[in-house]
XYZ file of C-alpha atoms in Angstrom:
657
model
C -42.272 -30.721 37.800
C -39.365 -28.712 36.418
C -37.744 -26.173 38.757
C -36.122 -23.138 37.189
C -32.951 -21.840 38.745
C -29.275 -22.596 39.276
C -27.750 -25.454 41.240
C -25.021 -24.196 43.625
C -21.530 -23.806 42.186
C -18.445 -22.163 43.686
C -17.415 -19.146 41.614
C -14.632 -18.563 44.164
C -13.196 -21.472 46.156
C -12.654 -21.025 49.915
C -9.713 -18.884 51.013
C -8.359 -17.926 54.446
C -7.804 -14.377 55.683
C -6.204 -13.341 59.005
C -7.055 -10.333 61.163
C -6.107 -9.072 64.646
C -2.566 -10.522 64.491
C -3.899 -13.982 63.641
C -6.362 -14.088 66.565
C -9.258 -13.972 64.098
C -9.583 -16.104 60.940
C -12.105 -15.731 58.124
C -12.867 -18.544 55.674
C -14.527 -16.926 52.638
C -16.069 -18.237 49.413
C -18.522 -17.098 46.718
C -21.429 -19.271 45.541
C -23.665 -18.940 42.450
C -27.174 -20.319 43.104
C -30.911 -19.713 42.601
C -32.854 -20.109 44.826
C -30.732 -19.139 47.836
C -28.761 -22.147 49.093
C -28.342 -23.390 52.624
C -24.663 -23.238 53.593
C -23.121 -25.680 56.080
C -19.532 -25.636 57.354
C -17.801 -28.633 58.958
C -14.416 -29.130 60.650
C -12.847 -32.609 60.600
C -16.277 -34.037 59.717
C -18.127 -32.235 62.549
C -20.626 -29.484 61.731
C -19.540 -25.997 62.815
C -22.374 -24.188 64.593
C -22.654 -20.528 65.515
C -21.445 -19.774 69.039
C -19.275 -17.293 70.929
C -16.192 -18.226 68.846
C -17.801 -19.070 65.499
C -19.821 -16.680 63.337
C -21.458 -17.823 60.069
C -22.752 -15.290 57.535
C -24.162 -15.404 53.987
C -24.469 -12.091 52.103
C -26.675 -11.944 48.985
C -25.699 -10.131 45.789
C -28.232 -11.096 43.097
C -27.723 -14.805 42.425
C -24.280 -14.622 44.022
C -23.724 -15.341 47.720
C -20.670 -14.453 49.805
C -20.325 -17.067 52.583
C -18.029 -16.495 55.567
C -16.978 -18.586 58.564
C -15.321 -16.389 61.196
C -13.315 -17.946 64.059
C -12.330 -15.752 67.025
C -9.579 -16.445 69.577
C -7.945 -18.961 67.262
C -5.938 -21.817 68.803
C -3.966 -24.672 67.331
C -7.002 -26.930 67.880
C -8.668 -25.123 64.967
C -6.187 -26.675 62.495
C -7.407 -29.308 60.058
C -9.690 -29.749 57.057
C -12.776 -27.555 56.638
C -15.612 -28.333 54.239
C -18.351 -25.982 53.043
C -21.507 -27.432 51.460
C -24.050 -25.325 49.553
C -27.433 -26.908 48.781
C -30.755 -25.901 47.221
C -33.619 -27.690 45.447
C -31.594 -28.057 42.245
C -28.530 -29.709 43.733
C -25.543 -29.243 45.976
C -21.817 -28.570 45.778
C -18.970 -28.630 48.264
C -15.404 -27.394 48.561
C -12.631 -27.982 51.095
C -9.697 -26.030 52.502
C -7.054 -26.963 55.079
C -5.844 -24.747 57.913
C -2.229 -25.587 58.749
C -0.060 -24.262 61.575
C 3.661 -24.490 60.824
C 5.478 -23.205 63.916
C 5.300 -23.010 67.658
C 3.915 -19.499 67.244
C 0.483 -21.038 66.673
C -1.702 -20.039 69.642
C -2.430 -22.826 72.140
C -5.148 -23.144 74.797
C -4.223 -22.138 78.335
C -4.505 -25.653 79.802
C -4.612 -29.016 78.030
C -4.732 -29.422 74.241
C -7.023 -31.754 72.360
C -5.093 -33.795 69.721
C -5.113 -31.905 66.415
C -3.421 -32.741 63.108
C -1.831 -29.452 62.040
C -0.925 -30.713 58.546
C -2.365 -33.393 56.317
C -0.447 -36.720 56.172
C 2.269 -37.068 53.537
C 3.778 -40.173 51.933
C 7.541 -40.329 51.360
C 9.263 -42.960 49.230
C 12.814 -44.328 49.241
C 14.906 -43.774 46.121
C 14.414 -47.321 44.853
C 10.690 -47.283 45.661
C 10.901 -50.326 47.929
C 10.130 -48.531 51.236
C 7.596 -45.856 52.153
C 6.935 -43.638 55.175
C 3.535 -42.159 56.035
C 4.102 -39.106 58.231
C 1.797 -36.591 59.898
C 2.307 -33.682 62.287
C 0.063 -33.106 65.286
C -0.195 -31.232 68.557
C -1.536 -32.416 71.901
C -1.087 -32.092 75.664
C -0.754 -34.516 77.355
C 1.127 -36.502 74.705
C -1.408 -38.415 72.568
C -1.329 -42.161 71.978
C -1.176 -43.078 68.281
C -2.981 -45.957 66.555
C -2.756 -46.766 62.829
C -5.383 -48.608 60.752
C -5.164 -50.128 57.271
C -8.752 -50.185 56.102
C -10.634 -51.470 59.160
C -7.707 -53.515 60.481
C -5.388 -52.151 63.151
C -1.736 -52.010 62.053
C 0.571 -54.030 64.288
C 4.325 -53.600 64.428
C 6.310 -56.297 62.624
C 9.743 -56.499 61.091
C 8.253 -54.857 58.002
C 6.022 -52.252 59.671
C 7.449 -49.807 62.227
C 5.389 -47.253 64.194
C 7.066 -44.252 65.843
C 6.184 -40.934 67.514
C 8.864 -38.242 67.710
C 8.788 -34.895 69.542
C 9.117 -32.220 66.838
C 9.049 -29.221 69.163
C 7.237 -28.306 72.363
C 3.743 -29.921 72.289
C 4.196 -30.931 68.608
C 4.811 -34.513 67.431
C 5.635 -36.375 64.210
C 3.772 -39.684 63.902
C 5.241 -42.124 61.368
C 4.383 -45.484 59.880
C 7.338 -47.051 58.006
C 6.616 -49.927 55.609
C 9.611 -51.898 54.317
C 9.615 -53.873 51.037
C 6.218 -52.552 49.915
C 3.830 -55.107 48.392
C 0.574 -54.767 46.433
C -1.399 -55.771 49.523
C -0.133 -52.607 51.271
C -2.301 -50.436 49.013
C -5.457 -48.883 50.418
C -6.725 -46.317 52.897
C -4.683 -45.640 56.050
C -6.091 -43.887 59.111
C -4.157 -42.540 62.086
C -5.978 -41.922 65.375
C -4.484 -39.642 68.051
C -6.036 -39.730 71.519
C -5.505 -38.185 74.937
C -7.826 -37.454 77.860
C -9.130 -34.248 76.210
C -10.297 -35.841 72.941
C -9.560 -37.736 69.730
C -8.465 -36.726 66.218
C -8.156 -38.721 62.993
C -6.418 -38.212 59.653
C -6.503 -40.378 56.524
C -4.360 -40.899 53.448
C -4.712 -43.243 50.473
C -1.814 -45.358 49.179
C -2.354 -46.562 45.606
C -0.130 -48.278 43.042
C 0.674 -47.464 39.430
C 0.382 -50.510 37.204
C 0.513 -52.742 40.258
C 4.221 -52.089 40.584
C 5.163 -49.066 42.609
C 3.325 -46.909 45.160
C 1.724 -43.819 43.664
C 2.869 -40.884 45.759
C 0.809 -37.662 45.557
C 2.680 -35.327 43.206
C 2.777 -32.299 45.424
C 2.872 -30.907 48.921
C 1.042 -28.014 50.566
C 3.015 -24.888 51.464
C 4.828 -25.114 54.816
C 7.113 -22.696 56.650
C 9.530 -25.046 58.511
C 11.400 -22.231 60.288
C 10.455 -19.006 62.025
C 10.676 -15.911 59.782
C 13.646 -13.639 60.464
C 14.267 -9.874 60.308
C 17.686 -8.267 59.855
C 19.153 -4.959 58.738
C 21.511 -4.782 55.760
C 22.749 -1.200 55.632
C 19.733 0.992 54.867
C 17.651 -2.033 53.850
C 15.375 -3.957 56.231
C 15.099 -7.615 55.153
C 12.370 -10.087 56.182
C 13.073 -13.703 55.200
C 10.968 -16.879 55.216
C 11.970 -20.431 54.275
C 9.152 -22.193 52.405
C 8.561 -25.801 51.346
C 5.949 -26.457 48.627
C 5.245 -28.318 45.378
C 4.160 -27.011 42.933
C 5.515 -23.482 43.194
C 2.920 -21.526 45.220
C 1.569 -18.046 44.633
C 3.050 -15.632 47.191
C 1.316 -12.541 48.605
C 2.806 -10.305 51.307
C 0.551 -8.261 53.592
C 1.118 -5.406 56.022
C -1.890 -5.793 58.295
C -4.706 -6.366 55.773
C -3.031 -4.355 53.015
C -1.472 -6.225 50.085
C 2.149 -5.162 49.548
C 3.207 -4.317 45.977
C 6.657 -3.953 44.417
C 7.820 -0.320 44.402
C 11.226 1.341 44.066
C 11.419 1.211 47.900
C 9.847 -2.214 48.521
C 11.072 -5.331 46.731
C 9.877 -8.949 46.969
C 11.790 -11.985 45.731
C 11.524 -15.771 45.621
C 14.544 -18.028 45.093
C 14.754 -21.807 44.819
C 17.342 -23.098 47.312
C 16.793 -26.839 46.857
C 14.177 -29.377 45.892
C 10.725 -27.892 46.707
C 12.432 -25.322 48.964
C 12.391 -21.555 48.487
C 13.742 -18.458 50.219
C 11.217 -15.612 50.257
C 12.387 -12.056 50.909
C 10.685 -8.727 51.540
C 13.169 -5.835 51.422
C 12.291 -2.285 52.536
C 14.754 0.521 51.782
C 15.104 3.356 54.313
C 12.341 2.067 56.641
C 10.288 4.515 58.723
C 7.920 4.091 61.667
C 5.039 3.845 59.159
C 6.518 0.522 58.061
C 5.972 -0.908 61.545
C 3.205 -3.408 62.218
C 2.283 -7.000 61.550
C 3.406 -8.591 58.303
C 2.100 -11.821 56.811
C 3.512 -13.962 54.004
C 0.741 -16.020 52.379
C 1.659 -19.046 50.224
C -0.998 -20.968 48.284
C -0.898 -23.859 45.795
C -3.456 -26.526 44.733
C -2.510 -28.653 47.783
C -3.116 -26.023 50.443
C -2.313 -22.656 51.961
C -0.055 -21.422 54.760
C 0.968 -18.166 56.433
C 4.086 -16.872 58.180
C 3.662 -13.915 60.550
C 6.284 -11.281 61.402
C 5.901 -8.394 63.859
C 7.972 -5.309 63.009
C 8.212 -2.896 65.935
C 9.847 0.533 66.010
C 10.534 2.242 69.321
C 8.845 5.608 69.556
C 7.113 8.073 71.840
C 3.635 7.803 73.249
C 0.647 8.065 70.888
C -1.038 11.432 70.597
C -4.695 11.572 71.609
C -6.901 10.142 68.868
C -9.836 7.888 68.036
C -10.724 4.966 65.805
C -12.277 5.469 62.336
C -16.074 5.699 62.185
C -18.349 6.116 59.125
C -20.728 9.067 59.597
C -22.748 8.748 56.359
C -24.351 5.916 54.457
C -22.060 4.830 51.591
C -23.198 6.086 48.168
C -22.801 4.930 44.563
C -23.044 7.947 42.200
C -23.109 7.424 38.387
C -22.639 10.331 35.970
C -25.321 11.148 33.390
C -23.735 9.183 30.551
C -22.954 6.140 32.711
C -19.266 6.309 31.793
C -18.139 7.026 35.365
C -19.266 5.542 38.688
C -18.101 7.067 41.972
C -18.308 5.158 45.271
C -18.276 7.587 48.193
C -17.786 6.948 51.931
C -17.270 9.516 54.699
C -15.544 8.791 58.002
C -13.960 10.534 60.956
C -10.631 9.407 62.421
C -7.556 10.635 64.259
C -4.867 10.155 63.123
C -5.540 9.828 59.385
C -6.544 6.234 58.599
C -5.043 3.819 56.109
C -7.697 3.154 53.448
C -8.048 -0.138 51.560
C -10.750 -0.834 48.968
C -11.712 -4.462 48.330
C -13.965 -6.180 45.815
C -15.081 -9.396 47.460
C -11.851 -10.469 49.141
C -9.513 -9.012 46.518
C -7.742 -5.712 47.165
C -8.577 -3.111 44.511
C -5.516 -1.538 42.870
C -5.326 1.731 40.945
C -5.220 1.280 37.165
C -5.967 3.394 34.094
C -9.623 2.523 34.756
C -9.749 2.776 38.580
C -8.765 5.827 40.632
C -8.876 6.349 44.425
C -8.911 9.737 46.162
C -9.172 11.110 49.715
C -10.573 14.564 50.505
C -9.516 15.697 53.983
C -11.011 18.341 56.272
C -9.855 18.434 59.906
C -10.502 14.870 61.130
C -13.141 14.086 58.473
C -12.251 12.131 55.340
C -14.252 11.652 52.129
C -13.070 8.411 50.501
C -13.715 8.091 46.755
C -13.325 5.158 44.379
C -13.887 6.180 40.730
C -14.583 3.532 38.103
C -14.410 4.542 34.418
C -16.381 2.772 31.667
C -17.928 0.194 34.038
C -18.916 -3.208 32.617
C -20.613 -6.363 33.907
C -17.490 -7.896 35.496
C -17.161 -4.760 37.666
C -20.358 -5.743 39.514
C -20.044 -7.146 43.013
C -19.659 -6.297 46.680
C -17.133 -3.556 47.408
C -15.761 -2.850 50.868
C -14.015 0.268 52.150
C -11.692 -0.701 55.034
C -10.248 2.083 57.206
C -7.757 1.568 60.016
C -5.522 3.528 62.352
C -3.703 2.684 65.576
C -6.932 3.040 67.578
C -9.112 0.670 65.555
C -10.724 -0.090 62.215
C -14.093 0.019 60.433
C -15.740 -1.182 57.198
C -18.405 0.124 54.804
C -20.031 -2.141 52.188
C -21.432 -1.165 48.771
C -23.192 -3.442 46.241
C -22.634 -2.478 42.602
C -24.979 -4.034 40.004
C -24.231 -3.461 36.323
C -26.226 -5.042 33.516
C -23.597 -7.212 31.928
C -22.980 -7.694 28.253
C -23.105 -11.211 26.892
C -20.068 -13.191 27.986
C -17.751 -14.295 25.187
C -18.467 -17.780 23.896
C -15.812 -20.400 24.308
C -13.674 -22.060 26.959
C -10.921 -20.669 29.142
C -7.558 -22.484 28.870
C -7.239 -25.704 30.895
C -4.366 -28.176 31.106
C -4.700 -31.413 29.130
C -1.146 -32.412 30.045
C 0.532 -30.729 33.011
C 3.687 -28.632 32.464
C 7.001 -30.510 32.517
C 10.745 -29.951 32.016
C 13.058 -32.374 30.217
C 16.511 -32.248 28.651
C 17.835 -33.642 25.374
C 21.111 -33.787 23.463
C 23.065 -34.639 26.583
C 21.792 -31.627 28.513
C 22.527 -29.101 25.758
C 18.809 -28.551 25.116
C 16.137 -27.946 27.773
C 12.484 -28.303 26.751
C 9.535 -26.954 28.760
C 6.153 -27.977 27.406
C 2.493 -28.449 28.223
C -0.755 -29.137 26.399
C -3.891 -27.039 26.922
C -7.441 -26.974 25.655
C -8.979 -23.591 24.841
C -11.419 -21.811 22.544
C -10.745 -19.362 21.031
C -7.019 -19.732 20.395
C -5.015 -18.339 23.338
C -2.057 -15.978 23.360
C 1.068 -17.007 25.282
C 3.719 -14.954 27.081
C 6.808 -16.422 28.807
C 8.546 -14.982 31.891
C 11.807 -15.878 33.689
C 12.037 -14.822 37.349
C 9.228 -12.307 36.689
C 10.932 -10.723 33.647
C 9.319 -10.858 30.196
C 11.238 -13.114 27.784
C 11.962 -12.378 24.120
C 12.788 -15.013 21.511
C 16.419 -15.268 20.423
C 18.915 -17.760 19.036
C 19.242 -19.169 22.592
C 15.568 -19.335 23.617
C 12.500 -19.843 21.426
C 8.953 -21.149 21.679
C 6.008 -22.161 19.553
C 2.371 -23.224 19.858
C 0.966 -25.993 17.637
C -2.808 -26.296 17.161
C -4.917 -29.398 16.701
C -8.693 -28.846 16.954
C -9.121 -26.954 20.258
C -5.939 -28.435 21.784
C -2.647 -26.552 21.763
C 0.857 -27.897 22.332
C 3.104 -25.200 23.862
C 6.863 -25.756 23.761
C 9.829 -23.624 24.883
C 13.390 -24.596 23.876
C 16.479 -23.355 25.768
C 19.828 -24.057 24.088
C 23.137 -24.495 25.929
C 21.655 -23.757 29.382
C 23.934 -22.182 31.959
C 23.684 -21.445 35.644
C 22.210 -17.996 34.875
C 19.223 -19.754 33.249
C 18.150 -21.373 36.551
C 14.978 -20.131 38.237
C 11.202 -20.004 37.873
C 9.699 -19.887 34.378
C 6.057 -18.913 33.889
C 3.945 -19.265 30.759
C 0.819 -17.080 30.785
C -1.862 -18.612 28.557
C -4.831 -16.317 27.934
C -7.908 -15.945 25.738
C -11.166 -13.957 25.962
C -12.669 -16.498 28.374
C -9.880 -16.653 30.941
C -6.231 -17.329 31.589
C -3.910 -19.988 32.963
C -0.322 -19.999 34.223
C 2.206 -22.806 33.861
C 5.007 -22.503 36.445
C 8.211 -24.530 36.124
C 11.417 -24.373 38.185
C 14.706 -25.050 36.372
C 17.718 -26.018 38.494
C 20.973 -26.274 36.539
C 24.090 -27.756 38.104
C 27.515 -27.256 36.505
C 30.824 -29.036 36.874
C 32.674 -27.221 39.702
C 35.036 -24.482 38.558
C 38.007 -23.477 40.718
C 37.778 -19.752 40.171
C 40.668 -17.864 41.750
C 44.403 -18.186 42.211
C 45.017 -20.189 45.356
C 46.096 -18.470 48.565
C 48.512 -19.705 51.248
C 48.487 -17.856 54.578
C 51.011 -18.619 57.346
C 50.392 -17.621 60.966
C 53.870 -17.671 62.546
C 52.769 -17.344 66.168
C 50.666 -20.530 66.124
C 52.671 -22.358 63.429
C 49.457 -22.590 61.335
C 49.200 -22.707 57.531
C 45.874 -22.043 55.710
C 45.373 -22.893 52.021
C 42.279 -21.408 50.315
C 40.547 -21.973 46.942
C 37.334 -20.449 45.525
C 34.936 -22.927 43.840
C 31.904 -22.193 41.631
C 29.014 -24.686 42.009
C 25.212 -24.318 42.318
C 25.084 -26.587 45.366
C 27.889 -27.266 47.856
C 30.460 -29.599 46.242
C 32.250 -32.490 47.932
C 35.779 -31.242 48.619
C 38.916 -33.358 49.142
C 42.439 -32.051 49.801
C 45.491 -34.066 48.728
C 49.197 -33.861 49.493
C 51.178 -35.327 46.661
C 49.078 -38.465 45.960
C 47.722 -38.923 49.491
C 44.184 -37.920 50.549
C 44.244 -35.715 53.656
C 41.798 -36.850 56.333
C 40.397 -34.424 58.890
C 41.890 -34.793 62.377
C 43.175 -32.599 65.204
C 45.945 -31.328 62.918
C 44.056 -30.969 59.618
C 40.694 -29.167 59.346
C 38.637 -28.453 56.195
C 36.250 -25.454 56.060
C 33.658 -24.949 53.255
C 31.972 -21.522 53.426
C 29.101 -20.266 51.218
C 30.337 -16.863 49.958
C 27.461 -15.965 47.601
C 25.099 -17.663 45.165
C 26.991 -20.414 43.368
C 30.367 -19.730 45.029
C 32.164 -21.387 47.958
C 35.442 -20.768 49.828
C 37.277 -24.035 50.584
C 40.116 -23.918 53.134
C 42.614 -26.446 54.502
C 43.996 -25.466 57.915
C 47.194 -27.203 59.119
C 48.088 -26.696 62.793
C 51.589 -26.914 64.349
C 53.392 -27.179 61.015
C 56.729 -28.925 60.738
C 59.030 -29.680 57.864
C 57.019 -32.850 57.146
C 54.087 -30.639 56.083
C 56.059 -29.047 53.254
C 55.148 -30.183 49.763
C 52.616 -30.014 46.930
C 48.895 -29.735 47.743
C 45.808 -29.682 45.517
C 42.020 -29.504 45.914
C 39.524 -31.876 44.248
C 35.943 -30.445 44.089
C 33.226 -32.832 42.915
C 29.443 -32.777 42.285
C 27.029 -34.924 40.269
C 28.171 -33.260 37.015
C 31.876 -33.952 37.427
C 34.976 -32.759 39.243
C 37.633 -30.066 39.075
C 41.238 -30.226 40.319
C 43.167 -27.127 41.356
C 46.664 -26.242 40.273
C 49.401 -27.551 42.550
C 49.952 -25.378 45.624
C 53.478 -25.429 47.051
C 53.688 -25.056 50.826
C 57.032 -23.900 52.252
C 57.801 -22.832 55.818
C 59.334 -19.452 56.794
C 62.746 -19.521 58.546
C 61.115 -19.048 61.938
C 59.354 -22.382 61.532
C 62.342 -24.299 60.035
C 64.484 -26.438 62.442
C 68.305 -25.741 62.547
C 70.225 -27.339 59.668
C 74.015 -28.190 59.733
C 75.323 -26.491 56.618
C 78.954 -27.926 56.788
C 80.527 -30.723 58.817
C 83.840 -30.336 60.686
C 86.986 -31.320 58.724
C 89.307 -34.083 60.016
C 92.095 -31.549 60.775
C 89.798 -29.367 62.886
C 88.361 -32.418 64.618
C 91.906 -33.708 65.488
C 92.966 -30.281 66.792
C 89.892 -30.060 69.032
C 90.492 -33.585 70.318
C 94.148 -32.799 71.188
C 93.055 -29.577 72.913
C 90.478 -31.385 75.060
C 92.989 -34.081 76.093
C 95.542 -31.391 77.118
C 92.973 -29.683 79.348
C 92.078 -32.993 81.004
C 95.818 -33.723 81.707
C 96.291 -30.346 83.385
C 93.226 -30.898 85.562
C 94.459 -34.352 86.714
C 98.002 -33.110 87.568
C 96.560 -30.480 89.846
């Protein structure tokens, strides 16, 4: 018999949300299905069941279901891969998400720790492709024993295969399998098993070969924060910084508590590439106040995974005034006007002090636009919270949540909005046929960024550089060529300079959806020795310092020379290279205990992969206080004879006495 309905599909893939300073995690996803599906969550292959720490919920909204896995009192043992499976009579679907912990701030159990892989294994390859390293990060106490398997066969150490376990930081370890001179027979599935007296954990990774020649390394890495975030004050600006590793470039969202932070004249967010797959993320707050205090979270997400960095910002202040947590005192209401052109969602709560209000649709924070307006009507300690939606359409349907919070607690009110939707536009949203890439031509004088997408109807494209909208000019131009429903998108950048480095984004959009192509352009230049050289002499310590300023994207290799001789660093000669600002370095040669042998002509050679620059000759002379005595004129023969006669006369007188 034929069954009418919808097989489960994920309209929103799983995502992770933190609450209570990271002590509570929520895995959330949205599923389309009819009839209602059964939803099963698993962690590292083991089914997650409801208990004191785990809460599983499925909320219905028509044929859409909002599934949540909530974990309380999170510890590092909760890291790893999670899988959610939705199933009904018409079929099933599943999706996965990884929970990674990147620093020793991850909460740990009070006593012993079961082995847990905190990140998925990665494969690294030597430059010539002949050697590979499979590496994974784990936690455990006591220290776990590590066993590797290739297929079903245990890997034994040989001259070609080396197994190692290295302490990364307290309780954390890096397990590695190094394979030298890789052969075709090394391809296949690898499994690493970590075991101690509290339990066992496993992780797998597949090594495959392209054309039977070289190992195929996964082209990407999940976001990872390798260092603790930092906070510092720069004048009237408070700066929070995180170092991030990821490939491809992840999407970045900053939160204060559960509230998404947006760019304003007072709050600025930035992302800067500092090396291969490495970025410096900044959140800058001008003239901070006590209201800016609290817990901040930097969320990074790309197709390979998701990670968070947490920062606590505390301001010293007086004791809290008497107050109470927010509480809703009326059932939430949805009120349409007579013509249906305006819908008002209304919630009423009491709180002291005034709460921070956040509206969400599903898991996405609702922002004010020309169509959406939010208001608060206040009377004593009672607040009427209003969300007004103009000209509502089908896509506005869904589950809305009003979240209120003050220093004493928080509360939520849910509203389900159903709007009869108009027919969805026919066609296909843009999808990549060939992934975005960057290449150079004409000896580096032309940079090309291109990709190929499939879409119907024809999409519109907009290019951005470091978040700023680009306009076509004689230096930068782009085009889109059509063939059937496939489009070739190409941007050309002529005579690229260091100022053209950064993240480029192409937004590709039609009526059915949109797509973003993100590419990072790093441009190195031949070093330029920028300023007139300086020579500083410190008379008291007989020290001479020579300084040059060098322009280079990355730190250049610097060599000092005297005449034609390379100066090597020793107790007398020291070289200092200091990063002054982006693309500029101060290079100093310090000469201790100078003597006349140190006088002469000096020059600096600065080199990188693009070429080298040589400074003008720097003449080093010594001040009189450092010069040894010099005989300007020798005695004449007449004076010397007179002195000799005088000395002999004195000696004669002394002897006769």
